Tab-separated table of C-alpha atoms in Angstrom:
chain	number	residue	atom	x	y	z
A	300	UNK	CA	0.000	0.000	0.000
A	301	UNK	CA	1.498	3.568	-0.695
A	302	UNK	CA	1.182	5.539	2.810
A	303	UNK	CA	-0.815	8.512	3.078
A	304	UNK	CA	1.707	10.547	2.006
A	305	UNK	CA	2.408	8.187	-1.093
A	306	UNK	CA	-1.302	8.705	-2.360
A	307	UNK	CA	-1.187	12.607	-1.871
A	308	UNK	CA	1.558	12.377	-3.933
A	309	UNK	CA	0.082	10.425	-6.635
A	310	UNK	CA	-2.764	12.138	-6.312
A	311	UNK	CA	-0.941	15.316	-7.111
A	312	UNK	CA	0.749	13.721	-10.005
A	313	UNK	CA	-2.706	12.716	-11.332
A	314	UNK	CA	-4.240	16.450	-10.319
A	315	UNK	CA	-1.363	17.898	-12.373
A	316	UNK	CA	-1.890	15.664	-15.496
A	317	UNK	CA	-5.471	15.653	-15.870
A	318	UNK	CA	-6.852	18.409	-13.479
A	319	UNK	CA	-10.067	18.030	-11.923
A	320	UNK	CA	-10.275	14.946	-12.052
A	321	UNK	CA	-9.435	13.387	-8.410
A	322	UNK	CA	-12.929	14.026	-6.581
A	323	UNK	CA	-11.064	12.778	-3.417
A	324	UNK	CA	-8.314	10.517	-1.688
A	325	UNK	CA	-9.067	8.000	1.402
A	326	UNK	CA	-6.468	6.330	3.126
A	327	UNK	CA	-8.174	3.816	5.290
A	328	UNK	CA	-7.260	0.896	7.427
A	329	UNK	CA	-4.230	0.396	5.037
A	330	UNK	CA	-5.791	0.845	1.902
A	331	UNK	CA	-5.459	3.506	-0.449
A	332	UNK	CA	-8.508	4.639	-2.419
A	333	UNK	CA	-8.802	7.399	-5.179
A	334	UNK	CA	-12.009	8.540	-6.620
A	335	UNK	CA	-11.833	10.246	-9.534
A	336	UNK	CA	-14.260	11.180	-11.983
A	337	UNK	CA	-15.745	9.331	-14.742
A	338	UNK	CA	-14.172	10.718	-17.758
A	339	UNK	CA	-11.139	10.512	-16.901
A	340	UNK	CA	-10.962	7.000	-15.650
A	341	UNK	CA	-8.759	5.985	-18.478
A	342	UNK	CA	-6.284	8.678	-18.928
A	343	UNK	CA	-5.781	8.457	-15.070
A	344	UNK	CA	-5.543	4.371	-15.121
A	345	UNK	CA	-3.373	4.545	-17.874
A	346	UNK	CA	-0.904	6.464	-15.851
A	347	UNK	CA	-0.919	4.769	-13.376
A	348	UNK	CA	0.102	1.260	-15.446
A	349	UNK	CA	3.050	3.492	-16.427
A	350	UNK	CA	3.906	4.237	-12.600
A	351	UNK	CA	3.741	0.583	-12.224
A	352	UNK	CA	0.677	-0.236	-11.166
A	353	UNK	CA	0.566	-3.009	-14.273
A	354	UNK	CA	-1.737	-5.451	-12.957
A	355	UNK	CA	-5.679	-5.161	-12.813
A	356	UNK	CA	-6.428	-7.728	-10.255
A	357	UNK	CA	-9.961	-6.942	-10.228
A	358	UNK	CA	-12.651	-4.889	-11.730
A	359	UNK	CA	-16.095	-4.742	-10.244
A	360	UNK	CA	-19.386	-2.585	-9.541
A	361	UNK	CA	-21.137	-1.202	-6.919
A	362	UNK	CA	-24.557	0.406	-6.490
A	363	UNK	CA	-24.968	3.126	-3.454
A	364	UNK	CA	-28.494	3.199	-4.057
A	365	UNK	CA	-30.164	4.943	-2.114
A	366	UNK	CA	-26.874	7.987	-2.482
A	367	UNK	CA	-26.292	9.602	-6.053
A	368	UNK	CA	-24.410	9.464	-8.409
A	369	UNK	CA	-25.581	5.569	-7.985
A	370	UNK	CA	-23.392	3.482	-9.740
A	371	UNK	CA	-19.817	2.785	-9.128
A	372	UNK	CA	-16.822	1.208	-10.793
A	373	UNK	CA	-14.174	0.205	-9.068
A	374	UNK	CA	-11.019	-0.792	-9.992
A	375	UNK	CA	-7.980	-2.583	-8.169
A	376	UNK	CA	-4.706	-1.907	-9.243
A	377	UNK	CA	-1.467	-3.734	-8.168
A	378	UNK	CA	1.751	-3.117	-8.421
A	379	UNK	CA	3.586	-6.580	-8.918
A	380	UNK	CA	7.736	-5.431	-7.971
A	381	UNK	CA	6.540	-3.706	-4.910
A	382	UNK	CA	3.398	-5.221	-3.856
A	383	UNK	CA	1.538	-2.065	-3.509
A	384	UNK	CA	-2.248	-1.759	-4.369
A	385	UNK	CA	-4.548	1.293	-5.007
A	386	UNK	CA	-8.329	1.168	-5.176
A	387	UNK	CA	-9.361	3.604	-8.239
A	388	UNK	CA	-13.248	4.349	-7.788
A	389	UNK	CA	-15.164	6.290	-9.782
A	390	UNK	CA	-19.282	6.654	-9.736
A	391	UNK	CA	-21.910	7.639	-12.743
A	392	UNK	CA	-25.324	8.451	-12.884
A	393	UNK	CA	-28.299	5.683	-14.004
A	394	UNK	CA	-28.913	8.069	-16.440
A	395	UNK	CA	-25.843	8.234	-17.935
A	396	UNK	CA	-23.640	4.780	-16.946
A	397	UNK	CA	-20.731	5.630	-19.568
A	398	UNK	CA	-17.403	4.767	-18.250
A	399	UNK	CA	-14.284	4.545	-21.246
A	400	UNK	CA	-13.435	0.810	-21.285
A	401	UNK	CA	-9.787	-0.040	-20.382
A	402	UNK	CA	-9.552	-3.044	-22.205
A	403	UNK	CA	-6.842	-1.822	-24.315
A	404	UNK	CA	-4.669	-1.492	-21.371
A	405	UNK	CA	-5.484	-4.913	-19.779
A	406	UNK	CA	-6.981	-7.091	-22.560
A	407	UNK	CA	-8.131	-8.824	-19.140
A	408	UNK	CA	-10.772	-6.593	-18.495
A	409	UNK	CA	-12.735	-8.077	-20.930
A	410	UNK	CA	-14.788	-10.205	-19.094
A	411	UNK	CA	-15.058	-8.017	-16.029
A	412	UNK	CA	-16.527	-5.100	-18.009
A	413	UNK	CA	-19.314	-7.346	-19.256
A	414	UNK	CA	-20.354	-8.342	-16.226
A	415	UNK	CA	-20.517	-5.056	-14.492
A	416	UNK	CA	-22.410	-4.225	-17.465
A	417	UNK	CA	-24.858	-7.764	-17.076
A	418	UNK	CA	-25.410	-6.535	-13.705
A	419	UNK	CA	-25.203	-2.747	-12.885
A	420	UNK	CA	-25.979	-1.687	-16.591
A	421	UNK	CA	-22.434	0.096	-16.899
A	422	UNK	CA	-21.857	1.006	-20.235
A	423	UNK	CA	-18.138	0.848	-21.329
A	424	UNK	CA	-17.543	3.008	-24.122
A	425	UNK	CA	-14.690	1.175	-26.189
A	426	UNK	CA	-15.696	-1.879	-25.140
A	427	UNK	CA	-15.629	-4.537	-28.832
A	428	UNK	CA	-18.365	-6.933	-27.338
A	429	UNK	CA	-20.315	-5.719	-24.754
A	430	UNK	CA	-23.426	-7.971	-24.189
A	431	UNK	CA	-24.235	-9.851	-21.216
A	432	UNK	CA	-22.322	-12.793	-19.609
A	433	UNK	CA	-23.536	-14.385	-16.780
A	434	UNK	CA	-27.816	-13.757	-17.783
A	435	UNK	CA	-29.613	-14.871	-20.808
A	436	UNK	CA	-29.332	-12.838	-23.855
A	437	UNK	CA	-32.890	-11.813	-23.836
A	438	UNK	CA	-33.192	-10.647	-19.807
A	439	UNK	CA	-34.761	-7.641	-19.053
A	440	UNK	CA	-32.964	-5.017	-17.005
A	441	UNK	CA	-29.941	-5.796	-14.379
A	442	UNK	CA	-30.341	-7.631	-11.457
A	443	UNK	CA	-27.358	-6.481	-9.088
A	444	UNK	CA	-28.859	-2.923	-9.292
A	445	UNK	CA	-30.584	-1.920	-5.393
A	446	UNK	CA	-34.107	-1.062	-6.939
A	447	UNK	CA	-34.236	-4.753	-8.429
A	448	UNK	CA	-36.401	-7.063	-6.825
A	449	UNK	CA	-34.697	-9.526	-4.537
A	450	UNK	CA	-37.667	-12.005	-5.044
A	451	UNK	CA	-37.172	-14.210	-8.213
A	452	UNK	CA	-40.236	-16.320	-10.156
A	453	UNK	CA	-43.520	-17.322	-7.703
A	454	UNK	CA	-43.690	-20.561	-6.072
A	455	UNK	CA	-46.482	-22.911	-7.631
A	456	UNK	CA	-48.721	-24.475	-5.047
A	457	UNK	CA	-51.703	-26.531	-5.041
A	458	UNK	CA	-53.076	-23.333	-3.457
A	459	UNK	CA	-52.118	-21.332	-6.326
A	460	UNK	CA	-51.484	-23.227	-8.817
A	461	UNK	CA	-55.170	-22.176	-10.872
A	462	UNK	CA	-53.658	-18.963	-11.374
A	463	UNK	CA	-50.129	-18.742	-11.555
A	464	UNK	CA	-48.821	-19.573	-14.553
A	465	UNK	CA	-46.972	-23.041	-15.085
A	466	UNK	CA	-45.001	-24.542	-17.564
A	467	UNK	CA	-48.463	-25.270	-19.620
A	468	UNK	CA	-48.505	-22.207	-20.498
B	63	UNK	CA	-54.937	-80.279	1.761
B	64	UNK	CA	-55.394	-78.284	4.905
B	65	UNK	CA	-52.181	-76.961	5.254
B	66	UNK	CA	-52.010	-73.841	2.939
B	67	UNK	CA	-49.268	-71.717	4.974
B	68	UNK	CA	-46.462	-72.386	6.209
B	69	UNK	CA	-43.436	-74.623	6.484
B	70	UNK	CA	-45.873	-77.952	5.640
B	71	UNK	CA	-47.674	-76.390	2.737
B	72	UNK	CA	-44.200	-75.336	1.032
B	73	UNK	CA	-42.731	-79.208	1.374
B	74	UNK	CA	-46.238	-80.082	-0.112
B	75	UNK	CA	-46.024	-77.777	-2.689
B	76	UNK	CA	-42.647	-78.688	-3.588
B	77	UNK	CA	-42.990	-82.656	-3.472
B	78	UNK	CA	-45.847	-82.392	-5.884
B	79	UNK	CA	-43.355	-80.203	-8.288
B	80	UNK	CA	-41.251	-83.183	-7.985
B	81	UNK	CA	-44.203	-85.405	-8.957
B	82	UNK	CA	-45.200	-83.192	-12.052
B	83	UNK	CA	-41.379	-83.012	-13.024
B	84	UNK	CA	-41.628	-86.758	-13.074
B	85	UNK	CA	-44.743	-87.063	-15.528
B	86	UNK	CA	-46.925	-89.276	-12.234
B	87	UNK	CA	-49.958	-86.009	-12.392
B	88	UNK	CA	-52.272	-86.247	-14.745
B	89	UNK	CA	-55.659	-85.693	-15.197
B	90	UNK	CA	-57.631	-83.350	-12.641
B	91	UNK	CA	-54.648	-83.426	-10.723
B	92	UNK	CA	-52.652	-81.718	-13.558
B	93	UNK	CA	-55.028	-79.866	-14.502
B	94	UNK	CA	-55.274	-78.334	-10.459
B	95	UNK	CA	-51.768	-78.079	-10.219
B	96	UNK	CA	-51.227	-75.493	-13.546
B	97	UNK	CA	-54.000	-73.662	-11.728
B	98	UNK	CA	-52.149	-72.967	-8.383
B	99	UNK	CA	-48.845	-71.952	-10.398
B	100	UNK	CA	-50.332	-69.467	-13.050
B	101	UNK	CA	-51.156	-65.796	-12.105
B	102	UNK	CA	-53.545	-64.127	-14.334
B	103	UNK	CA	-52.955	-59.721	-14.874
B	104	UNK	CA	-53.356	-57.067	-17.598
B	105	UNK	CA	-50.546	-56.798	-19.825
B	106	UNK	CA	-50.602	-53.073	-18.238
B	107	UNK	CA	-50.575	-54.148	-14.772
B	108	UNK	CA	-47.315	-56.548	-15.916
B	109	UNK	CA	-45.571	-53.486	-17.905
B	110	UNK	CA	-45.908	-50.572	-15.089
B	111	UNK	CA	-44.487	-53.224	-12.865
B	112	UNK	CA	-41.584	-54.018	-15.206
B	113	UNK	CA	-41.514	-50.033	-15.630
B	114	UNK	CA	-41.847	-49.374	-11.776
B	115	UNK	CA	-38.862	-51.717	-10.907
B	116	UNK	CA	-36.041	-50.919	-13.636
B	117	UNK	CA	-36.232	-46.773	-13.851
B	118	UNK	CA	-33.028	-45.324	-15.337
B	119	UNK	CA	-32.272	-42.025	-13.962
B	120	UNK	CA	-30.299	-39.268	-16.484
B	121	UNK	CA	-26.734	-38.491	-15.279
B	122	UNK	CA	-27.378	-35.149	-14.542
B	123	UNK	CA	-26.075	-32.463	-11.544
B	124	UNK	CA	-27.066	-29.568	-11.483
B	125	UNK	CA	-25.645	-28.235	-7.786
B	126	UNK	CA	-25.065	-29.631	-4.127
B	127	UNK	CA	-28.116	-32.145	-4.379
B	128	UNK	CA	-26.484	-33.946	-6.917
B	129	UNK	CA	-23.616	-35.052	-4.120
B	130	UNK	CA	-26.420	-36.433	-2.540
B	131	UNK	CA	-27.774	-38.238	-5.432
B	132	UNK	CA	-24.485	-39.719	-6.586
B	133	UNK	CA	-24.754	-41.095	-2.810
B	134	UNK	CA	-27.582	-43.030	-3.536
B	135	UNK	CA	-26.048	-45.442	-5.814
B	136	UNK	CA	-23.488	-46.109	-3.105
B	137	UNK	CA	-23.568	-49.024	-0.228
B	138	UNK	CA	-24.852	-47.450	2.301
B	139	UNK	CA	-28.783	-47.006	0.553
B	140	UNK	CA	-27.920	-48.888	-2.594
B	141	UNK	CA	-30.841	-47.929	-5.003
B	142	UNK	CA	-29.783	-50.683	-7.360
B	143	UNK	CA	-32.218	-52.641	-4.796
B	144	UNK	CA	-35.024	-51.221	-6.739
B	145	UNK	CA	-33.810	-51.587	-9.984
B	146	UNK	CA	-32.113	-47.648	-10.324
B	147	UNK	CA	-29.082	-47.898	-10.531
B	148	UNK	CA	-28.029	-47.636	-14.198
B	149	UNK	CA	-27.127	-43.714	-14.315
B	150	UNK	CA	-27.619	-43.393	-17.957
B	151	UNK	CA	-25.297	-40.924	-19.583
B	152	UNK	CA	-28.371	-40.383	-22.542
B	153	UNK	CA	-31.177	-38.848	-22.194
B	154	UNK	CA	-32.359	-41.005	-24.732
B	155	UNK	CA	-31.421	-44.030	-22.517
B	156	UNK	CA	-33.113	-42.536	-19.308
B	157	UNK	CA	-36.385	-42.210	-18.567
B	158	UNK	CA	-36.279	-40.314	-15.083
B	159	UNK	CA	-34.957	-37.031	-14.755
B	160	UNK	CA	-33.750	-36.399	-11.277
B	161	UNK	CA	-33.323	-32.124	-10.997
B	162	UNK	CA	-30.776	-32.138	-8.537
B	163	UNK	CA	-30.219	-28.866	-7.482
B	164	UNK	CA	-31.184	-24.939	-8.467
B	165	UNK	CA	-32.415	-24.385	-12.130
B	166	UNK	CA	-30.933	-20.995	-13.600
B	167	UNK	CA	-33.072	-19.435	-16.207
B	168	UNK	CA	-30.291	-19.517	-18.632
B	169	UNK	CA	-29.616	-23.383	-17.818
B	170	UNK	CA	-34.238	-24.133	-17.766
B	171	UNK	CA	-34.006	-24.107	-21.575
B	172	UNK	CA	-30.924	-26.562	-21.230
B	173	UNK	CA	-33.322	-29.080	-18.764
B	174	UNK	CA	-36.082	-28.790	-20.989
B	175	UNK	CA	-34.270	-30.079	-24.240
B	176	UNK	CA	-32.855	-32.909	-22.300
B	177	UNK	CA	-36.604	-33.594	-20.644
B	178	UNK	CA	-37.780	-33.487	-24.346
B	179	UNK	CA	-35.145	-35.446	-25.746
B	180	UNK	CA	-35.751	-38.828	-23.414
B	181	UNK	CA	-38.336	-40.849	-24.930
B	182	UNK	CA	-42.247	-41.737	-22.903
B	183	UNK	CA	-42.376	-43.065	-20.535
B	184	UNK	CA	-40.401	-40.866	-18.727
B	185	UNK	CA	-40.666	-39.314	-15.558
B	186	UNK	CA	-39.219	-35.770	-13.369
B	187	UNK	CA	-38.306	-35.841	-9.901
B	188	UNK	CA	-37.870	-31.993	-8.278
B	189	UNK	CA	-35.274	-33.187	-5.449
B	190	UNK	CA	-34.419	-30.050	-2.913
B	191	UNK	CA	-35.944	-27.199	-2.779
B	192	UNK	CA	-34.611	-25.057	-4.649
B	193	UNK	CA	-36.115	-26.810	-7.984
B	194	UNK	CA	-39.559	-26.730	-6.044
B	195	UNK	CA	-39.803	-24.123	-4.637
B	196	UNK	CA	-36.713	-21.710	-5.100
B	197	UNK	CA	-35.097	-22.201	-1.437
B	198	UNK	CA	-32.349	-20.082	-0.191
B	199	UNK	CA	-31.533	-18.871	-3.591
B	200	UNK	CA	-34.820	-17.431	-4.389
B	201	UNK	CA	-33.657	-14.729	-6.400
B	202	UNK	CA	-33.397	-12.959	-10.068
B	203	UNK	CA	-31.423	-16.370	-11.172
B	204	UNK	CA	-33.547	-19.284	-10.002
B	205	UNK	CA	-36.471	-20.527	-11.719
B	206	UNK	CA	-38.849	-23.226	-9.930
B	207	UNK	CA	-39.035	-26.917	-12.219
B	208	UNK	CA	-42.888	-26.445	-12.298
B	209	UNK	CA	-42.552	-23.392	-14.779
B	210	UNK	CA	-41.236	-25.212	-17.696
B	211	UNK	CA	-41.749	-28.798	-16.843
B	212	UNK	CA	-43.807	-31.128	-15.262
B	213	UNK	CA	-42.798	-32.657	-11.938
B	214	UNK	CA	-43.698	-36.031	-10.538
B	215	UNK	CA	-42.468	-36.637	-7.091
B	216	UNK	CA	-40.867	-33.455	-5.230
B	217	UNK	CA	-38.524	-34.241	-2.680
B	218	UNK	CA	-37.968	-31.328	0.056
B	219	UNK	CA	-34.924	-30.927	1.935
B	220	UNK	CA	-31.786	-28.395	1.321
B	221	UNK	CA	-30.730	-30.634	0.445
B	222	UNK	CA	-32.426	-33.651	0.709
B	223	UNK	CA	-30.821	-37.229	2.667
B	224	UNK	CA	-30.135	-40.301	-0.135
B	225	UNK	CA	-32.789	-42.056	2.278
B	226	UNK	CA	-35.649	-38.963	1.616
B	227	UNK	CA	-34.508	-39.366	-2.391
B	228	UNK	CA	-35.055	-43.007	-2.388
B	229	UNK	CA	-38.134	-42.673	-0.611
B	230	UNK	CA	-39.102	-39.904	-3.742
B	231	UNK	CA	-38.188	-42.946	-6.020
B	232	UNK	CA	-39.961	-45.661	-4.333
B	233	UNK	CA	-43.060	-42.684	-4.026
B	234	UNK	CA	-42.903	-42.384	-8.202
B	235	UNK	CA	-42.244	-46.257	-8.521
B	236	UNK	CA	-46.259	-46.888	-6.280
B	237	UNK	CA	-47.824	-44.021	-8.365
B	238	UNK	CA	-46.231	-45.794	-11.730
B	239	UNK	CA	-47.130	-49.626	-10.734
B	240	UNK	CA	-50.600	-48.026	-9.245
B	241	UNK	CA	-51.813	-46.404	-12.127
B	242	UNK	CA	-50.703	-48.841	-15.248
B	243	UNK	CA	-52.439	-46.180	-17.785
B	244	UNK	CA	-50.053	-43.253	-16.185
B	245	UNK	CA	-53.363	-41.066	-15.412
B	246	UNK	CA	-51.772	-38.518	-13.009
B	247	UNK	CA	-49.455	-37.481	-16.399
B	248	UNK	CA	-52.348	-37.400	-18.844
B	249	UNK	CA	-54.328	-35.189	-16.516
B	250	UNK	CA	-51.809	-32.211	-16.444
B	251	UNK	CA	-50.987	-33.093	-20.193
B	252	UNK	CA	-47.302	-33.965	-19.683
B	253	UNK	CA	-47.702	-36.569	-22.433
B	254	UNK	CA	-46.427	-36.547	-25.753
B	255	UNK	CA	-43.432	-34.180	-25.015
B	256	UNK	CA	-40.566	-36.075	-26.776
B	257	UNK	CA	-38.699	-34.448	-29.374
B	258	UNK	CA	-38.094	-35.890	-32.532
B	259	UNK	CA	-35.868	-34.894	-35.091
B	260	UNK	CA	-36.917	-34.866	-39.000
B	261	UNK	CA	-36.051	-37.771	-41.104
B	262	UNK	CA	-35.365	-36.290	-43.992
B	263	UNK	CA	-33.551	-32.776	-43.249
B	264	UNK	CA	-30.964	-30.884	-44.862
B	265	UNK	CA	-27.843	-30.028	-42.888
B	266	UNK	CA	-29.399	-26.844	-42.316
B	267	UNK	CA	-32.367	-28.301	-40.148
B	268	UNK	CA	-31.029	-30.754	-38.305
B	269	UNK	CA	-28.201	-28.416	-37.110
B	270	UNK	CA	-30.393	-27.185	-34.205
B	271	UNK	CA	-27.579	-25.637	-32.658
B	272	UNK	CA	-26.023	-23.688	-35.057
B	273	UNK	CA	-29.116	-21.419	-35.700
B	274	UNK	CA	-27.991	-17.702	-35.940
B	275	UNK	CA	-29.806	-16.801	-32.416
B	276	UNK	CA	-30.922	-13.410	-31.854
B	277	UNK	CA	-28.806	-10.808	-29.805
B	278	UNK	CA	-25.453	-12.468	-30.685
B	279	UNK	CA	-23.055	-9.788	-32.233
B	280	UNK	CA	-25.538	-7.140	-32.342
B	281	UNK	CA	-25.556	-3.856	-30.682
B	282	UNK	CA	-25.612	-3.903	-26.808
B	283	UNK	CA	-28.630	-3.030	-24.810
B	284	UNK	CA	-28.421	-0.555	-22.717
């Protein structure tokens, strides 16, 4: 983990790059986190690979429902030589889920990026073959998202089963 | 003879076997002793209890249940007692369909097409309850057996022991020998489900897989 002082001064390298784009810094428990903003997620990833950080060991999503902007991407950076990690967040609207992909940088991210999109409807921009992963082609909306329902199909009872709607139908 | 039970009645039984095997019955004799040894039943009545007694489940897991079901065929409960235990690797070899474990919406399709493909009479057992009724993982995923096939026999548990399985299979094994013209199927209309693939077809039809299917390669949805 870079120290406190180690992310300010990343930080400042990224705020002097690409200003306006770190939102904030958190150093927490021993782990460094960076939110930045959305459209700069790549430039600001990308230099970061250069300072080492080379290795994407996860890329995931996160909804703060009921808190805006909802959505969040999160990515974990590593730096193999000197074992150091960095948390990169960054959060977008439901309105607008447009995030750059970064699957030029880590051809890895591939199947991450459509699976944040199968669940949290993140679109990557950049992305050559985003559709969903893990749910069928054909599903309607994205289940990981805080305003989905939790409860899946009906239960068919004896009760019931006059008007739900079985597999006769 | 006024023994009929018993010790007595067997050695009777069995001495006069030894006289018929010998050719000294004949007559009304003979004729009484084919009598005793012939049972008279419905061809039906004979079939569902061939049927009942030699049911070859599908090999086919879906999740935890399915450590319990590979159990079954082991010493301690031994289900080849009742005539189960040839795990056929075809569906077109099986006719029972044990759903062992939660059904995914993207894998229902899947257990459909494999129910289709084994050939009448065939039969579904929902084991665990997930496959019933949803369980623990009753969420945007899981989709209950009832709402794209029919059921038989649903065993609850989470998961369910080898013994309550077995008992599921002896359950299906009395409604099969109990009712030779399978009435409990033909009432819900699972009959008549088997797929069948055209005779004559072009390589075009008969690859069912290799249909262009919609949403591949096209633009994402948002």
């Amino acid at each position: 983990m870079p120290d406190a002082t180690g992310l300010e001064l990343i930080a400042g390298e990224i705020r002097d790059s690409a200003p306006g784009a770190v939102i904030s810094t958190k150093h927490d428990r021993g782990r460094a986190e960076i939110e930045i903003t959305p459209e700069s997620v790549h430039p600001v990833v990308a230099m970061l690979k250069e300072r080492g950080y080379t290795f994407l060991a996860s890329l995931h999503g996160l909804d703060y429902w009921p808190d805006e902007p909802r959505l969040g991407v999160i990515y974990e950076l590593l730096d193999m030589k000197t074992v150091d990690r960095i948390s990169v967040k960054t959060r977008v609207t439901v309105e607008n889920p447009t995030v750059a992909s970064v699957i030029d940088l880590w051809s890895g991210a591939d199947h991450p990026e459509r699976e944040v999109f199968d669940m949290f409807g993140v679109v990557f921009e950049g992305h050559p073959d985003l559709r969903r992963i893990l749910m069928p082609e054909d599903y309607e909306g994205h289940p990981q998202r805080r305003d989905f329902p939790v409860g899946g199909e009906e239960v068919i009872f004896t009760y019931n089963e006059k008007t739900m709607p079985g597999w006769t139908e | 003879m006024a023994v009929t039970e018993g010790p007595d009645a067997f050695r009777a039984s069995q001495m006069r076997a030894r006289d018929m095997l010998r050719g000294d019955l004949e007559g009304e004799e003979l004729e009484k002793y084919v009598q005793e040894r012939i049972i008279t039943t419905t061809l039906d009545k004979a079939v569902s209890w061939a049927r009942g007694n030699a049911m070859f489940p599908a090999t086919f897991g879906l999740a935890c249940c399915a450590i319990e079901m590979m159990s079954i065929v082991g010493g301690r409960v031994d289900v080849a007692r009742f005539g189960f235990e040839a795990f056929r690797a075809s569906p077109r070899q099986a006719d029972l369909l044990i759903l062992s474990g939660r059904v995914s919406i993207k894998m229902a399709p899947v257990v459909r097409r494999i129910y289709d493909q084994m050939l009448e009479p065939k039969w579904t057992i929902a084991m665990g309850a997930c496959c019933s009724s949803q369980g623990i993982f009753n969420n945007y995923a899981i989709v209950p057996a009832d709402k794209f096939m029919p059921v038989d026999v649903h065993v609850p548990g989470c998961p369910p022991r080898p013994e309550a399985l077995v008992h599921g299979i002896l359950t299906l094994r009395d409604k099969i020998q109990g009712d030779p013209t399978l009435g409990w199927r033909s009432r819900y209309g699972a009959e008549g489900t088997e797929e069948v693939l055209p005779l004559h077809s072009s390589a075009d039809s008969v690859n069912v897989f290799g249909a262009p299917r919609p949403g591949l390669g096209e633009a994402p949805i948002a």
